[in-house]
Tab-separated table of C-alpha atoms in Angstrom:
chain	number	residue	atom	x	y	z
P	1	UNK	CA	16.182	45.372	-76.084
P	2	UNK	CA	16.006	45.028	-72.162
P	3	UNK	CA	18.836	43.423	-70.410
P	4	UNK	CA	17.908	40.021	-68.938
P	5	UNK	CA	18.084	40.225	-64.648
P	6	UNK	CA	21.071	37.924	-65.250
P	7	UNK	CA	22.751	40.213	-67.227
P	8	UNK	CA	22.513	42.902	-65.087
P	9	UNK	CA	25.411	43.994	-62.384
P	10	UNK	CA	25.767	42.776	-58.731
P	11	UNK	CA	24.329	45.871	-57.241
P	12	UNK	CA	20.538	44.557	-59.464
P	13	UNK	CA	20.995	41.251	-58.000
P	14	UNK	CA	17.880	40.073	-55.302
P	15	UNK	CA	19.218	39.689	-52.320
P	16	UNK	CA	18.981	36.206	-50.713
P	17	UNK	CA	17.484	35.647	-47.202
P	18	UNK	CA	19.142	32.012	-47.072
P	19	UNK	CA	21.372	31.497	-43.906
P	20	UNK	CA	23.819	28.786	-44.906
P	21	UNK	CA	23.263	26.319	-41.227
P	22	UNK	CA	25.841	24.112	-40.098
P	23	UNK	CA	26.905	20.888	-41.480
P	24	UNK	CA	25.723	17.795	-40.269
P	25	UNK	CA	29.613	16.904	-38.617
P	26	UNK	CA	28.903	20.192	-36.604
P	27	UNK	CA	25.457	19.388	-35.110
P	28	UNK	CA	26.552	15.895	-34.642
P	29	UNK	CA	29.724	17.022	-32.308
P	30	UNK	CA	27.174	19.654	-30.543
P	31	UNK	CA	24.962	16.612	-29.475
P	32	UNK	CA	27.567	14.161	-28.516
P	33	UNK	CA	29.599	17.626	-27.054
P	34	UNK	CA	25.610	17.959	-24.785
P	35	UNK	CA	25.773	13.915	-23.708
P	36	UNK	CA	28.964	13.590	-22.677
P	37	UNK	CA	28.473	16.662	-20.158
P	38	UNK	CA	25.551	14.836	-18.999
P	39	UNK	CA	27.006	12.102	-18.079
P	40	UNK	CA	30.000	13.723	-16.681
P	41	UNK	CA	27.240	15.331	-13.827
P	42	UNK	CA	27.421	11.946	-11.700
P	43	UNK	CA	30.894	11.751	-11.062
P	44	UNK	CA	30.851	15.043	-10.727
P	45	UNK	CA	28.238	14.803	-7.908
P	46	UNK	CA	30.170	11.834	-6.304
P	47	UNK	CA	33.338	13.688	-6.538
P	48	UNK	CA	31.519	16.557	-4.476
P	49	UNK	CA	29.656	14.552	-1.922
P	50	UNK	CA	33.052	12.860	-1.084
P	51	UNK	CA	34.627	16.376	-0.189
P	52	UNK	CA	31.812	17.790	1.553
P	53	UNK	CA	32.314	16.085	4.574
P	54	UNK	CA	28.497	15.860	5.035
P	55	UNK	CA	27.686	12.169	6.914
P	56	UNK	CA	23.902	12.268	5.843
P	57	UNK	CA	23.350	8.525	4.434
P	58	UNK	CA	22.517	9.917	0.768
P	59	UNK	CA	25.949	11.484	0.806
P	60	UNK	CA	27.349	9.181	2.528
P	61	UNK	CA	26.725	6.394	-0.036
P	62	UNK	CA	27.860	8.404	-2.748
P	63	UNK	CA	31.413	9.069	-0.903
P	64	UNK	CA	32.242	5.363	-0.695
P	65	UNK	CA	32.611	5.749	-5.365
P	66	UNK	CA	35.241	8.078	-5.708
P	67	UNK	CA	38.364	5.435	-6.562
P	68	UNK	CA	35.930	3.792	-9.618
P	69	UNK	CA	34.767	6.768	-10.217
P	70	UNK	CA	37.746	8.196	-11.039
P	71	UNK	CA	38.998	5.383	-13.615
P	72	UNK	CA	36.130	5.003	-14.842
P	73	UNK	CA	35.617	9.237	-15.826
P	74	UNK	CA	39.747	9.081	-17.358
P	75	UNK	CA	38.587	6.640	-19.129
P	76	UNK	CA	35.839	8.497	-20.799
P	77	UNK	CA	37.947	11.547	-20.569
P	78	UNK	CA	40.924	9.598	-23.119
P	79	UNK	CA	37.710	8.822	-25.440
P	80	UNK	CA	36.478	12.578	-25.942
P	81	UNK	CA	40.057	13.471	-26.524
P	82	UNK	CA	40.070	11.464	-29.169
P	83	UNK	CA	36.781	12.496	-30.758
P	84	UNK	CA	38.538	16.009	-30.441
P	85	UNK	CA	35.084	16.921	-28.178
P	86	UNK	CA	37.414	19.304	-26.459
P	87	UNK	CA	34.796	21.390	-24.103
P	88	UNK	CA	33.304	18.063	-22.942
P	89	UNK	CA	36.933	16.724	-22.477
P	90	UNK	CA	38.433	19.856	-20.761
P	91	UNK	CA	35.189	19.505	-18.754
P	92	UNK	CA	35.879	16.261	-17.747
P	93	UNK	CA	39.397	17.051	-17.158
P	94	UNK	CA	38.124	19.174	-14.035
P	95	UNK	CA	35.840	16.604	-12.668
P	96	UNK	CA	38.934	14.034	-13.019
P	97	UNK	CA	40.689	16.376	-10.418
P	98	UNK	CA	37.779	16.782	-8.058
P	99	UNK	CA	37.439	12.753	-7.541
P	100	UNK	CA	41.473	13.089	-7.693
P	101	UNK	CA	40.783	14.894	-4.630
P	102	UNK	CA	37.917	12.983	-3.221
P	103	UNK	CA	39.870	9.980	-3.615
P	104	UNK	CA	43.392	11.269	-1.894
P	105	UNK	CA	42.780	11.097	2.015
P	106	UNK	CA	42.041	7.250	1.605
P	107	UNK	CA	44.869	6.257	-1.100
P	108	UNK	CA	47.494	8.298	-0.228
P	109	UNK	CA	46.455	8.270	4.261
P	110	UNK	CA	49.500	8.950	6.449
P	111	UNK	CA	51.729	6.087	6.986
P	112	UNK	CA	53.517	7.256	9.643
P	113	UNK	CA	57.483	7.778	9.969
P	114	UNK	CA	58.790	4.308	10.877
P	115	UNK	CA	61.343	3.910	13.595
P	116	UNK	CA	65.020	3.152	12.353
P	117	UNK	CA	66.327	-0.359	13.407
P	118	UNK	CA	62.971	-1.824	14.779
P	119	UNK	CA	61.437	-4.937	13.389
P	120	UNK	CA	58.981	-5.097	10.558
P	121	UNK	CA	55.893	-7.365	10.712
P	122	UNK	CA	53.757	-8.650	7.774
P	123	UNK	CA	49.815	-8.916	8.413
P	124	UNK	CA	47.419	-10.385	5.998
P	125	UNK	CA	44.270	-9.737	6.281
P	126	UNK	CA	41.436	-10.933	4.486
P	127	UNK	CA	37.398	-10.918	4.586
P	128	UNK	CA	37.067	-15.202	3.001
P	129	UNK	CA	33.258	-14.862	2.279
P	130	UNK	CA	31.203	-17.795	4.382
P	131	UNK	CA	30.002	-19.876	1.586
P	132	UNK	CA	33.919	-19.859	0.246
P	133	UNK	CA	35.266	-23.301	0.123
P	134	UNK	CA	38.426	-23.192	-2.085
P	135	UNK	CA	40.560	-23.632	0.648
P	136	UNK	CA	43.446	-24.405	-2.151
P	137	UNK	CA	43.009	-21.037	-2.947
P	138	UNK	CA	43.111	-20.262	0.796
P	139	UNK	CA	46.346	-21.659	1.176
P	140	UNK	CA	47.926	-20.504	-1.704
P	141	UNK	CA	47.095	-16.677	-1.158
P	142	UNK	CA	48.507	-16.889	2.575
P	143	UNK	CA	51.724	-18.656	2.009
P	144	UNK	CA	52.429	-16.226	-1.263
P	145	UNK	CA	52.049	-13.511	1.351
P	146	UNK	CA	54.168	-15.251	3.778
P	147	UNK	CA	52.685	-13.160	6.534
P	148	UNK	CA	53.822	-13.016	10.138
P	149	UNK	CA	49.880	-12.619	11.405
P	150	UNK	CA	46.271	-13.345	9.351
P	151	UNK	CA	43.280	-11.834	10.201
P	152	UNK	CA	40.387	-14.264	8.313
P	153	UNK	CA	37.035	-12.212	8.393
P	154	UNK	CA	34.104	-14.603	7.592
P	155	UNK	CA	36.090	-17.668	7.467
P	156	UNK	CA	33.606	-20.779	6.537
P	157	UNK	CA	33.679	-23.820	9.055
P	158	UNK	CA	35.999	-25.777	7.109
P	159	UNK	CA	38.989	-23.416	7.146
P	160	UNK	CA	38.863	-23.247	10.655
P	161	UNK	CA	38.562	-27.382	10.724
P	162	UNK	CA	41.386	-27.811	8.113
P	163	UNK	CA	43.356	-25.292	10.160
P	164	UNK	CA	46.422	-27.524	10.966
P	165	UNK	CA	46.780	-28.406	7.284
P	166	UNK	CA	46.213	-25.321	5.706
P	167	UNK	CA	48.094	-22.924	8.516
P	168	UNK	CA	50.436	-25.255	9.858
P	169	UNK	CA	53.028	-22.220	9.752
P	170	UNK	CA	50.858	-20.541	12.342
P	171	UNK	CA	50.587	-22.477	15.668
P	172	UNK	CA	49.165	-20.234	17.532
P	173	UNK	CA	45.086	-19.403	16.695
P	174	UNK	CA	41.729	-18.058	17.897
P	175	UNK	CA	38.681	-18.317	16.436
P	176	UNK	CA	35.738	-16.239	17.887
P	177	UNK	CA	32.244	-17.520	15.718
P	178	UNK	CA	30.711	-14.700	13.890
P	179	UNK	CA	27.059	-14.128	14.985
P	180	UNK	CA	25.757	-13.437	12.049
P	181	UNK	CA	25.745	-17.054	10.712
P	182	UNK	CA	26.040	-18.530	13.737
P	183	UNK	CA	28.857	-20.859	15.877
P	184	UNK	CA	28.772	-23.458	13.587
P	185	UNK	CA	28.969	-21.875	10.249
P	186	UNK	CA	31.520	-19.375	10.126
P	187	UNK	CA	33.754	-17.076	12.453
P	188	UNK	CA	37.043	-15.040	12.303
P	189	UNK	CA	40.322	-15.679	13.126
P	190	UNK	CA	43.434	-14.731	14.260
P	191	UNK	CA	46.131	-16.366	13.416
P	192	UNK	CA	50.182	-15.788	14.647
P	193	UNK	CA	53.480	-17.433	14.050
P	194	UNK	CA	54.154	-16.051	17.755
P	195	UNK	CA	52.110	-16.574	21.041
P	196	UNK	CA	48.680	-15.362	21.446
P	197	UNK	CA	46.511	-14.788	23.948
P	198	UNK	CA	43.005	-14.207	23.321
P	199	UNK	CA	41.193	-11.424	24.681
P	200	UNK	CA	38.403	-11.451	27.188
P	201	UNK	CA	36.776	-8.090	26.748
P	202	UNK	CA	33.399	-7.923	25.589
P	203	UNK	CA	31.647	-5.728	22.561
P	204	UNK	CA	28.256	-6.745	21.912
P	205	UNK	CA	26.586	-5.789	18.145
P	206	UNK	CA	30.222	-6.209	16.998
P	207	UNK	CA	31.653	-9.336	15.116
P	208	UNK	CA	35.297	-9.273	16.157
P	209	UNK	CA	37.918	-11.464	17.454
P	210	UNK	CA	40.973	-9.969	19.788
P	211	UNK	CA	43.810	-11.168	20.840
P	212	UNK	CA	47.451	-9.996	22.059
P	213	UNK	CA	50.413	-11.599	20.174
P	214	UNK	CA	53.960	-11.172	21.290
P	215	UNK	CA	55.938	-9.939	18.357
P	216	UNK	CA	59.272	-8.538	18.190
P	217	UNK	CA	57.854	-5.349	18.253
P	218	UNK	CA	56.377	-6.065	22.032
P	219	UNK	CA	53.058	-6.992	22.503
P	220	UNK	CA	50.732	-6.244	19.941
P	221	UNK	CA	47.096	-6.084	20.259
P	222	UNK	CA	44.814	-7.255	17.183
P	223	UNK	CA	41.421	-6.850	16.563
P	224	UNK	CA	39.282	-8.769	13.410
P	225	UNK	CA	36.396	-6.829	12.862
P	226	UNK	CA	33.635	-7.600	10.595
P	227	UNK	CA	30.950	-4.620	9.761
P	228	UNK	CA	27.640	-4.711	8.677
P	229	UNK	CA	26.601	-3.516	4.718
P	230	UNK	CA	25.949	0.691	4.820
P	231	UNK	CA	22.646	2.183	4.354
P	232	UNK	CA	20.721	1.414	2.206
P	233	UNK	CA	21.874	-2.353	2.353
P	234	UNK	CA	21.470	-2.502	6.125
P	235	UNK	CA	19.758	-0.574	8.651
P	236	UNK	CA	20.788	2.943	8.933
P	237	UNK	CA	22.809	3.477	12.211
P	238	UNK	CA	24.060	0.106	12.255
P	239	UNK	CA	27.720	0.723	11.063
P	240	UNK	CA	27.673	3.649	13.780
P	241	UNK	CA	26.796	2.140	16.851
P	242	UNK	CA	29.586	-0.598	15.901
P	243	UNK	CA	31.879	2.058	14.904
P	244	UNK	CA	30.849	3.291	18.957
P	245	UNK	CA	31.079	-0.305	20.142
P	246	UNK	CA	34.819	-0.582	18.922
P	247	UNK	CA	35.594	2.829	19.993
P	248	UNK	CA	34.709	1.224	23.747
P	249	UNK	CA	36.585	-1.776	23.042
P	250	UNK	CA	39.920	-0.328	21.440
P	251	UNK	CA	39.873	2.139	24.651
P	252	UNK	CA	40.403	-0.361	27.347
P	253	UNK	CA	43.733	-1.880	25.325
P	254	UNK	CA	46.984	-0.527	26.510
P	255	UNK	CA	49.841	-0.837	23.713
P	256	UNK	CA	49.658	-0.308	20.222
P	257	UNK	CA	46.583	-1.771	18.007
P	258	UNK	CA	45.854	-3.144	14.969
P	259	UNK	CA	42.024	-3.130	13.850
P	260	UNK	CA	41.714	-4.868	10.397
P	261	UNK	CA	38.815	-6.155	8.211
P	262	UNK	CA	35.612	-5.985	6.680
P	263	UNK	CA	34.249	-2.239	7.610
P	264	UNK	CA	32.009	-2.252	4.311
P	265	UNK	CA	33.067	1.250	3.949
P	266	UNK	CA	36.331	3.233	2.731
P	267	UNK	CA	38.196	5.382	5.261
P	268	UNK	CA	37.345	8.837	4.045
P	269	UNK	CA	33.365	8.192	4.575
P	270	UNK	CA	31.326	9.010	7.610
P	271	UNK	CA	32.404	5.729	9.242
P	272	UNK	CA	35.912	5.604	8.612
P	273	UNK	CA	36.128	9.264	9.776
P	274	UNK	CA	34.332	8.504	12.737
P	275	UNK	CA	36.904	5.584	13.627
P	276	UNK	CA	40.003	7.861	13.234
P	277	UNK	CA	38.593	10.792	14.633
P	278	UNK	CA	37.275	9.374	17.972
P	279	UNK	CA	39.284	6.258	18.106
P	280	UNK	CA	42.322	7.884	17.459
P	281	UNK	CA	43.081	5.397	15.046
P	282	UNK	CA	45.142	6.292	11.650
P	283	UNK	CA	44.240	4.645	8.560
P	284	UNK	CA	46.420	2.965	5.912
P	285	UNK	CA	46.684	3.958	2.421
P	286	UNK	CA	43.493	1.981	0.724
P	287	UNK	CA	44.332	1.659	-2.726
P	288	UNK	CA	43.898	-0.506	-5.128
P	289	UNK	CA	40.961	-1.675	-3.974
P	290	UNK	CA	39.574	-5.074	-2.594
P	291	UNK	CA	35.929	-5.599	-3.565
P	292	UNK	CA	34.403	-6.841	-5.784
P	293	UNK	CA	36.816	-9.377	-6.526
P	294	UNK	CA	35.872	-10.196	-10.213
P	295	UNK	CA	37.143	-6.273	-11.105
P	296	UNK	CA	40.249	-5.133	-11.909
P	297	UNK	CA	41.677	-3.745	-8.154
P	298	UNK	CA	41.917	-0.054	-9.538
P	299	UNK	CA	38.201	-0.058	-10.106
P	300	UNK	CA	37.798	-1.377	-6.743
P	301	UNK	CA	35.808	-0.123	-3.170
P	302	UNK	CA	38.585	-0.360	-0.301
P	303	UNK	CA	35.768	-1.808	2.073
P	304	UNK	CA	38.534	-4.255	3.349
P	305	UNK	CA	40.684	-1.558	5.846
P	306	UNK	CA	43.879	-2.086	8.264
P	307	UNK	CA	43.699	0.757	10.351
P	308	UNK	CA	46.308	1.612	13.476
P	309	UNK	CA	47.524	3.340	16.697
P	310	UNK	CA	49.972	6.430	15.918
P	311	UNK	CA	52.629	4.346	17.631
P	312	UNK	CA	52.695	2.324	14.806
P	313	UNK	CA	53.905	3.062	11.025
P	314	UNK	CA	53.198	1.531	7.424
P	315	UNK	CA	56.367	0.241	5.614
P	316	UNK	CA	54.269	-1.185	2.655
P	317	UNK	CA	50.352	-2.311	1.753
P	318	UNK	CA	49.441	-4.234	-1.423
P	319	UNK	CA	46.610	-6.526	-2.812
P	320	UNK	CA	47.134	-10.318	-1.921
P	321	UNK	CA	46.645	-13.261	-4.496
P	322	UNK	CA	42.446	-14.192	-4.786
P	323	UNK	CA	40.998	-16.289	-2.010
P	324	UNK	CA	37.797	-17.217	-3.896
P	325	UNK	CA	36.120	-15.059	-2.179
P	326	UNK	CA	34.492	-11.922	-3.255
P	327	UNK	CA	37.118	-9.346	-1.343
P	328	UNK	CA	40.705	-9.245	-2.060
P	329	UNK	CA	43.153	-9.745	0.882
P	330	UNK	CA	45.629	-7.052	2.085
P	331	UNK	CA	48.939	-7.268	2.827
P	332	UNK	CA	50.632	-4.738	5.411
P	333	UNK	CA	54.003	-4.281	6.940
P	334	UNK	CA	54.076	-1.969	9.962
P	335	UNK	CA	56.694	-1.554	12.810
P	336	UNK	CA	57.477	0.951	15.280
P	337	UNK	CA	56.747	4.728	14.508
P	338	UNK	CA	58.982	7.919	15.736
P	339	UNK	CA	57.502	9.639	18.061
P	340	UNK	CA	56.210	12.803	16.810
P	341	UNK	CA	57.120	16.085	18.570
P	342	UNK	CA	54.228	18.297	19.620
P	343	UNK	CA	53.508	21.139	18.366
């Protein structure tokens, strides 16, 4: 009797043309492994345009999201580590260090060596947002700070009108009205526990307000400056030309200078390159940062900058207690920098 094919030996088997495919677990982490790399490609790309150094607008926009960027992408980073996605998280690993990198001329800027023995200063300065009326709040955040001089960018009518209860720590004030809203509506100040006088030089297309206060450091000249919104938000070459307009202004001081505000752009973008480089001006570490107001200040824009003459050195910068207002406030302590040797 024939043996069945059963019965028969391996080697009178059929072979089997059936290729065993992954499991479903395996195609799943493949997918997920393919999304997560896509959306690792825009931080990537902000990460990129912020290094390039190129000040077309399109890049130029992009460079002002490396800080919540960053957070953001570590974030994500912790979550594919845990879902053991290791290519997408090794992946994201390296884009973590380019924004790292992107992000470490404005966070970690040059403070300066400060000069041993010679007084330290506190400024507060802080963009109030014109439809703002907590002045409670107002109050609260400057006398926590207990600074020496406040710079108010935007400050609504009735700060300024309330100025005697709110400040009353700070005799001496100017107020120059801020153009964009008109005399009567809102305007920045300067405010100074030591004598002031206000400036009479002129810089038309830029909302400022200048004065020179005598400190213990000698006099000290101040500038509030308010910026218009980048591209695409406002008209393309506006921050420029006011960027050009302070340039002309900050020229014709003699002694150091502080320039603090609202520039509506961090200090390693086109515009805060273009103040340092032909200002002269050095800017102060910007992180955490100070809009919008309703995020935590590590996923924050530093739009809200405190930038310097060399002669001058940071001790200290932090975030200030909420105003109400949409931008945080920032709290600096400079004094006197060593001279630097030349080269």
């Amino acid at each position: 009797m024939p043996k069945l094919l059963s019965d028969r030996g391996p080697e009178h088997q059929p072979i089997s043309w059936t290729v065993r495919g992954p499991d479903g677990w395996t195609v799943l982490k493949r997918v997920a492994t393919v999304l997560a790399l896509g959306i690792l490609v825009p931080p990537l790309i902000i990460g990129v345009a912020a290094l390039s150094g190129i000040g077309h607008r399109w890049v130029d926009i992009l460079a002002q999201f490396p800080a919540p960027a960053l957070i953001l992408t570590a974030i994500f980073v912790v979550l594919l580590a845990v879902l053991r996605l290791r290519l997408a998280a090794g992946a994201g690993g390296a884009v973590i260090l380019v924004l790292a990198a992107a992000l470490w001329p404005q966070a970690m800027a040059d403070r300066g060596t400060p000069k041993p023995g010679a007084p330290v200063l506190t400024l507060y300065s802080a963009n109030l947002l014109v439809t703002n009326t907590n002045v409670a709040a107002v109050k609260a955040s400057v006398e926590a700070a207990n600074p020496d001089i406040v710079i108010l960018i935007e400050a609504p009518l009735v700060v300024s009108e309330h100025a005697n209860d709110l400040f009353p720590q700070y005799p001496h004030r100017l107020r120059s009205p801020w153009p964009g809203f008109g005399a009567g509506t809102s305007g920045n100040m300067i405010l100074s526990r030591w004598p002031l006088t206000p400036g009479n030089l002129r810089a038309p297309g830029l909302s400022y307000a200048l004065a020179k206060v005598e400190t213990p450091l000698g006099p000290l000249n101040v500038v509030g400056v308010h910026m218009t919104r980048p591209w695409p938000f406002q008209f393309q070459w506006g921050q420029l030309t006011q960027a050009m307009t302070l340039n002309t202004l900050v020229k014709k001081l003699d002694g150091p200078v502080i320039v603090a505000g609202d520039f509506n752009s961090v200090s390693s973008a086109r515009v805060g390159k273009q103040i340092q480089s032909d200002i002269g001006l050095k800017a102060n570490p910007g992180w955490p940062g100070t809009w919008p107001s309703a995020a935590p200040a590590v996923f924050g824009f530093t739009i809200d900058q405190v930038y310097r003459t060399p002669d001058l050195a940071v001790v200290g910068r932090k975030i200030g207690k909420r105003t109400g207002s949409d931008h945080r406030p920032v709290i600096t302590r400079l004094t006197l920098a060593e001279p630097r040797s030349a080269p």
